[in-house]
PDB file of C-alpha atoms in Angstrom:
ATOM      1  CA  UNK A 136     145.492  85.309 122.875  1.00  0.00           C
ATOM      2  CA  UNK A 137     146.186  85.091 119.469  1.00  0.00           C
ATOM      3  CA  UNK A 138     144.139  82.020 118.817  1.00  0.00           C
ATOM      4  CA  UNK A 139     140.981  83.514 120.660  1.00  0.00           C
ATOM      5  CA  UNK A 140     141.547  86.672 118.489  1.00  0.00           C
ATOM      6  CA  UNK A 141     141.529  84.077 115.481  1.00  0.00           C
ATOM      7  CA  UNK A 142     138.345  82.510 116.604  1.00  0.00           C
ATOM      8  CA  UNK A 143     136.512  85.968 116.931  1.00  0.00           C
ATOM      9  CA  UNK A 144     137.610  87.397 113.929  1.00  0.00           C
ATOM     10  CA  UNK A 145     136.451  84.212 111.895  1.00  0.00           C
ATOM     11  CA  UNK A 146     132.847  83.976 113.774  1.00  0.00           C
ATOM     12  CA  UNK A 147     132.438  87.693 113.313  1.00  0.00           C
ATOM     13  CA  UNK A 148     133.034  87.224 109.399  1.00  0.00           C
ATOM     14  CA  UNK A 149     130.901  84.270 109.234  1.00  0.00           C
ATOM     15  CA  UNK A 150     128.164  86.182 110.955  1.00  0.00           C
ATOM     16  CA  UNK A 151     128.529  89.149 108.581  1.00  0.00           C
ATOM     17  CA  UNK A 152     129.003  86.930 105.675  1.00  0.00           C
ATOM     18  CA  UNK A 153     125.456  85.710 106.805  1.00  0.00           C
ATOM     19  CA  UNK A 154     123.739  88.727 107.016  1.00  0.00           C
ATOM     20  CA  UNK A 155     125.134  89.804 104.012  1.00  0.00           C
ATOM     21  CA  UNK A 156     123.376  86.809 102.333  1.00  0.00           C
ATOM     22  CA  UNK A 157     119.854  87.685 102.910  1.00  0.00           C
ATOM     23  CA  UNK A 158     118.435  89.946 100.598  1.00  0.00           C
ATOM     24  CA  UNK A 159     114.402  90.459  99.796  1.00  0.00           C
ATOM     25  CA  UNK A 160     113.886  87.687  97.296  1.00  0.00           C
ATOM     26  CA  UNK A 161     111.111  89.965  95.173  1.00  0.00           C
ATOM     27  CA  UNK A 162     108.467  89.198  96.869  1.00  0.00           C
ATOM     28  CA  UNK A 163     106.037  92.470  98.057  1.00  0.00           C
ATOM     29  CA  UNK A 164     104.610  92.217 101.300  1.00  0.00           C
ATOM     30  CA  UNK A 165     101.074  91.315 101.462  1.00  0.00           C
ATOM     31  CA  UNK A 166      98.252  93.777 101.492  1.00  0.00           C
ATOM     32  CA  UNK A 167      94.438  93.710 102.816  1.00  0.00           C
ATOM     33  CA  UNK A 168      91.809  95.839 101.512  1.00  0.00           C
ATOM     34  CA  UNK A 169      88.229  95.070 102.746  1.00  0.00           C
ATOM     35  CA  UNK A 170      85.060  96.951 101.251  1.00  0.00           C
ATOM     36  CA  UNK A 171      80.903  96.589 102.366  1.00  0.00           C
ATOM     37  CA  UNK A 172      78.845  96.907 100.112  1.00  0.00           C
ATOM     38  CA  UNK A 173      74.749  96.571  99.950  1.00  0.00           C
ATOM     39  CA  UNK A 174      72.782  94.558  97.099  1.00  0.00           C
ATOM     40  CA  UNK A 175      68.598  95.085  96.609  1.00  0.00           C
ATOM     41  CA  UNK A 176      66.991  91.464  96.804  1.00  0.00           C
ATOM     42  CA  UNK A 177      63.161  91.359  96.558  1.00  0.00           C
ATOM     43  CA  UNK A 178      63.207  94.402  98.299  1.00  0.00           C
ATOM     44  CA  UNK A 179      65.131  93.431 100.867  1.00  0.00           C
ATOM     45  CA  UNK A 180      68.726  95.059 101.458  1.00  0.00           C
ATOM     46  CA  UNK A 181      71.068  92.648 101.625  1.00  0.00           C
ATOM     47  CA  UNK A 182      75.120  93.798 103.193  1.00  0.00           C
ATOM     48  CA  UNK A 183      78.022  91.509 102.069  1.00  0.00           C
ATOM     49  CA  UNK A 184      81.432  92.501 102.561  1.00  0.00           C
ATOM     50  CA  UNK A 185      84.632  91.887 100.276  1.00  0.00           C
ATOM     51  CA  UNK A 186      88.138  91.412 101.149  1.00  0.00           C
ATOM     52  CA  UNK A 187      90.882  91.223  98.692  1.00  0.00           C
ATOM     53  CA  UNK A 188      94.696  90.064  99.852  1.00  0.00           C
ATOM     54  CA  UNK A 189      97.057  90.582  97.394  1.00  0.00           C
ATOM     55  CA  UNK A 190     100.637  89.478  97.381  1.00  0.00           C
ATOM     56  CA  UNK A 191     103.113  90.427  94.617  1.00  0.00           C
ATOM     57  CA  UNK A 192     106.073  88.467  93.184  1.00  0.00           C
ATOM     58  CA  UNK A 193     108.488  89.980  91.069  1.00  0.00           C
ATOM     59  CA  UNK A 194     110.748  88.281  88.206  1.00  0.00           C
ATOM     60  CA  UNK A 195     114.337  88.912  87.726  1.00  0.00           C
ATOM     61  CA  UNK A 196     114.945  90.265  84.165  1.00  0.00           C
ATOM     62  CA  UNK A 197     118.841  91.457  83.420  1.00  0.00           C
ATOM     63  CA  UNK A 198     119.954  94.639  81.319  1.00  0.00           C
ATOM     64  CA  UNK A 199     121.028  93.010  77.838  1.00  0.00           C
ATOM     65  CA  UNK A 200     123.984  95.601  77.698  1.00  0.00           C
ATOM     66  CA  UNK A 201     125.505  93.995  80.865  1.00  0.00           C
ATOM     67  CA  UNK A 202     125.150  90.521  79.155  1.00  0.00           C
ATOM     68  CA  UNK A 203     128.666  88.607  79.961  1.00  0.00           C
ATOM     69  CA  UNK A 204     129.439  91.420  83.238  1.00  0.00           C
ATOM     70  CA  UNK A 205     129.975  90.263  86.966  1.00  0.00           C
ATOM     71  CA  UNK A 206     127.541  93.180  88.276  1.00  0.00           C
ATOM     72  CA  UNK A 207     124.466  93.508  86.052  1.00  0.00           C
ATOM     73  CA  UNK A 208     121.579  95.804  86.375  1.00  0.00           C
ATOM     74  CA  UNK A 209     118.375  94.480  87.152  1.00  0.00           C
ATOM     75  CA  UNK A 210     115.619  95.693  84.932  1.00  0.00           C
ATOM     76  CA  UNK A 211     112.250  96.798  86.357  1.00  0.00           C
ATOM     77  CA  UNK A 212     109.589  93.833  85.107  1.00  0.00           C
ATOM     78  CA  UNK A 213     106.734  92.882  85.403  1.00  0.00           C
ATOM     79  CA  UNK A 214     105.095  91.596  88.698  1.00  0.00           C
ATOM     80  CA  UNK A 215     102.508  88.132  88.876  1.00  0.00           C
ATOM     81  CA  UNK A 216     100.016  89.270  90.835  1.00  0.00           C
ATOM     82  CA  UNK A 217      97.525  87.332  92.977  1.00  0.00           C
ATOM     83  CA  UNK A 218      95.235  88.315  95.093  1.00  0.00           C
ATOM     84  CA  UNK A 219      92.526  86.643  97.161  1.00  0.00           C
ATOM     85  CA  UNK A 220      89.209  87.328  97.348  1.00  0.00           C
ATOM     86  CA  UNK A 221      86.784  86.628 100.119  1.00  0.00           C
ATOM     87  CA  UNK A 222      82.672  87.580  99.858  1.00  0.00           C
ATOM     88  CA  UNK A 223      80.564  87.417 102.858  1.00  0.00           C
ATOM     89  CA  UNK A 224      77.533  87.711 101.987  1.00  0.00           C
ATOM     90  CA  UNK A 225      75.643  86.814 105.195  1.00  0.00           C
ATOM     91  CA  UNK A 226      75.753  88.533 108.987  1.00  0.00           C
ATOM     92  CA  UNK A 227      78.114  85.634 110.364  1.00  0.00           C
ATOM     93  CA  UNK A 228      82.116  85.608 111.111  1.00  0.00           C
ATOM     94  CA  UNK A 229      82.832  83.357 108.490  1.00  0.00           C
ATOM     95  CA  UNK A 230      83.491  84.095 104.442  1.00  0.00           C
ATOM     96  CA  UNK A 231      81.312  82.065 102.151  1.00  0.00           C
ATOM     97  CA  UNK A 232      82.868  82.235  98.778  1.00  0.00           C
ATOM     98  CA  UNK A 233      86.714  82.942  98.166  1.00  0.00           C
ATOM     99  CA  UNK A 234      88.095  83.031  94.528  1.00  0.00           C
ATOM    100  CA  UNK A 235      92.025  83.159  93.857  1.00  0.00           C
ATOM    101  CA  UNK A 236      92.875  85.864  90.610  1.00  0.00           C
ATOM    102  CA  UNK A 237      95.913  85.595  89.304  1.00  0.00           C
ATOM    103  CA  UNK A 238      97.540  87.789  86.764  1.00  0.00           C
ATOM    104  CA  UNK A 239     100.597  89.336  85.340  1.00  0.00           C
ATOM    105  CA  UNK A 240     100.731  93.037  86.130  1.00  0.00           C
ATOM    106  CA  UNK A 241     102.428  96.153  85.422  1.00  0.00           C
ATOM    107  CA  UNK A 242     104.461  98.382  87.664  1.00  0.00           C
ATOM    108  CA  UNK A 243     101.438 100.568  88.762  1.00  0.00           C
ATOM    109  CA  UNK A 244      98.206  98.511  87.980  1.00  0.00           C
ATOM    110  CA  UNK A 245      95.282 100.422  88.835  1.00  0.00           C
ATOM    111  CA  UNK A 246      93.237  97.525  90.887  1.00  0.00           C
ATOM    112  CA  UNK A 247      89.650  98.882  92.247  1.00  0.00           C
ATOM    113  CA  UNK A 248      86.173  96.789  93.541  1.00  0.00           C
ATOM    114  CA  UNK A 249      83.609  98.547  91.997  1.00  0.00           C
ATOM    115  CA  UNK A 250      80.171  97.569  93.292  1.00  0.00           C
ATOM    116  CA  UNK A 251      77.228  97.433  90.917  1.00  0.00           C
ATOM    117  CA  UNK A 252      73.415  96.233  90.814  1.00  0.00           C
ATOM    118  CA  UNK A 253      74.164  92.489  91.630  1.00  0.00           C
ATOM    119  CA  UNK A 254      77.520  92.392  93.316  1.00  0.00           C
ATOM    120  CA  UNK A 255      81.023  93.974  92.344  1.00  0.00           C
ATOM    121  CA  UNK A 256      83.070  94.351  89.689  1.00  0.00           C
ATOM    122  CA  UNK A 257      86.554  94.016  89.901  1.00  0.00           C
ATOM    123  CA  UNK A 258      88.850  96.285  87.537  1.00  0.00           C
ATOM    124  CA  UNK A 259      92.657  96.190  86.717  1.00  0.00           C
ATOM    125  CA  UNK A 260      93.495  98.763  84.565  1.00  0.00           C
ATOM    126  CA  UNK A 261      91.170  98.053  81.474  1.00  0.00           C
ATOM    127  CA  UNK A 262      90.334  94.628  82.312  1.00  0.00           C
ATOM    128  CA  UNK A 263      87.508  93.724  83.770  1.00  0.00           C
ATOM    129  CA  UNK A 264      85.458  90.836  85.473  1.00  0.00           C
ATOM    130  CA  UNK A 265      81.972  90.798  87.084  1.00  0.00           C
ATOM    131  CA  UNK A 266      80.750  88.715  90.426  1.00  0.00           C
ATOM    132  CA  UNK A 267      77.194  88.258  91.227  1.00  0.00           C
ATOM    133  CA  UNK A 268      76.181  88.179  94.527  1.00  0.00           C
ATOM    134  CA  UNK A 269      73.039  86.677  94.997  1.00  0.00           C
ATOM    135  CA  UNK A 270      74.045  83.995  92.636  1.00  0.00           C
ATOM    136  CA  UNK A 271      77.513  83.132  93.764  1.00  0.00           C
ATOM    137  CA  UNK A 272      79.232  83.361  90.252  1.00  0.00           C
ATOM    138  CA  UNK A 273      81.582  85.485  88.289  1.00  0.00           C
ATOM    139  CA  UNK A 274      81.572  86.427  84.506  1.00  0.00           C
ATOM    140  CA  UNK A 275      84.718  87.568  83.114  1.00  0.00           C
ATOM    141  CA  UNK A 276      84.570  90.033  79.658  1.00  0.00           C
ATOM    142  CA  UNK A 277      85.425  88.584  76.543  1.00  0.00           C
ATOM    143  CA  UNK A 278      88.821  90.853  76.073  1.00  0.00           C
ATOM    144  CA  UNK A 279      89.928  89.883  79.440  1.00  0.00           C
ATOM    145  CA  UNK A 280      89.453  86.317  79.700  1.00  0.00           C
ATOM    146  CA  UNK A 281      93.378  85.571  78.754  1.00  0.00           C
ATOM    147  CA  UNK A 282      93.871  87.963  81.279  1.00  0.00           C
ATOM    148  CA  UNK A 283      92.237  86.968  84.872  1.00  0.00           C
ATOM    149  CA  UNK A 284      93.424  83.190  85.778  1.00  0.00           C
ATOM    150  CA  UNK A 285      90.458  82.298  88.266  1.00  0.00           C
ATOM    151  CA  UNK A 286      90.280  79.662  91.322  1.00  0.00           C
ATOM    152  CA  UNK A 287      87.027  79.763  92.981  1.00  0.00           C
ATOM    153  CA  UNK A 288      86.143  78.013  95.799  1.00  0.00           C
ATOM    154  CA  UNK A 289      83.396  78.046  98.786  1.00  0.00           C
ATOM    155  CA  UNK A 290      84.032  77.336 102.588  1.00  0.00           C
ATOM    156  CA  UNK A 291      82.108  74.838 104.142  1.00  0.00           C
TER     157      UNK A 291
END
């Protein structure tokens, strides 16, 4: 009896010791937002629809007062950001363009698709970049171009 009480004790620790283990390694959940827009093209109205996935990963910065301590405090920083766009600019299932930003936020970045004449903007906090539609390119502003880290790519 005593070496079956031995046995459950140690697989009950080893279980808890396990479960203990697993804490959320920084990393936000994923999150969809999708948005139609229309776009004037000799006339014509043309509907394309945008769908930006964003997933958030968050660094591990340590209070510099607890420097040398067993328990530090974690310090709120910055998360690296990067979200994936997809345009569909036709009446079919698929997406035709998709372009991967990436960039270094803050806490609460204020992210929004604006749509304009030719496309969309896209605007986080006071950066800025611009996609045209009917020409399947982007143009990012001068004062945010060390800011946006672009991918772009098209689906065949």
């Amino acid at each position: 009896m005593k070496k079956l009480f031995t046995i459950l004790s140690i697989a009950t620790l080893t279980a808890f010791a396990g479960y203990g283990q697993n804490k959320t390694s920084g990393v936000m959940k994923a999150t969809t937002q999708l948005k139609t827009f229309t776009v004037s093209e000799n006339g014509k109205e043309l509907q394309y629809s945008v769908k930006v996935m964003e997933r958030r990963k968050y660094g591990m910065e340590l209070d510099h007062k607890d420097k040398g301590m067993v328990n530090q405090d974690r310090k709120t920083s910055a998360a690296y950001v990067t979200k994936l766009v997809a345009i569909d600019s036709d009446s079919d299932n698929n997406y035709d363009d998709y372009m991967v930003l990436k960039y270094k936020g803050t806490e609460n970045n204020d992210f929004e698709v604006v749509q304009t004449d030719k496309g969309f903007d896209i605007n986080v906090d006071d950066k800025s970049m611009h996609y045209n539609v009917l020409e399947s390119n982007y143009l990012v502003d001068k004062k945010s171009k060390n800011f946006f880290i672009i991918e772009e790519f098209e689906s065949k």
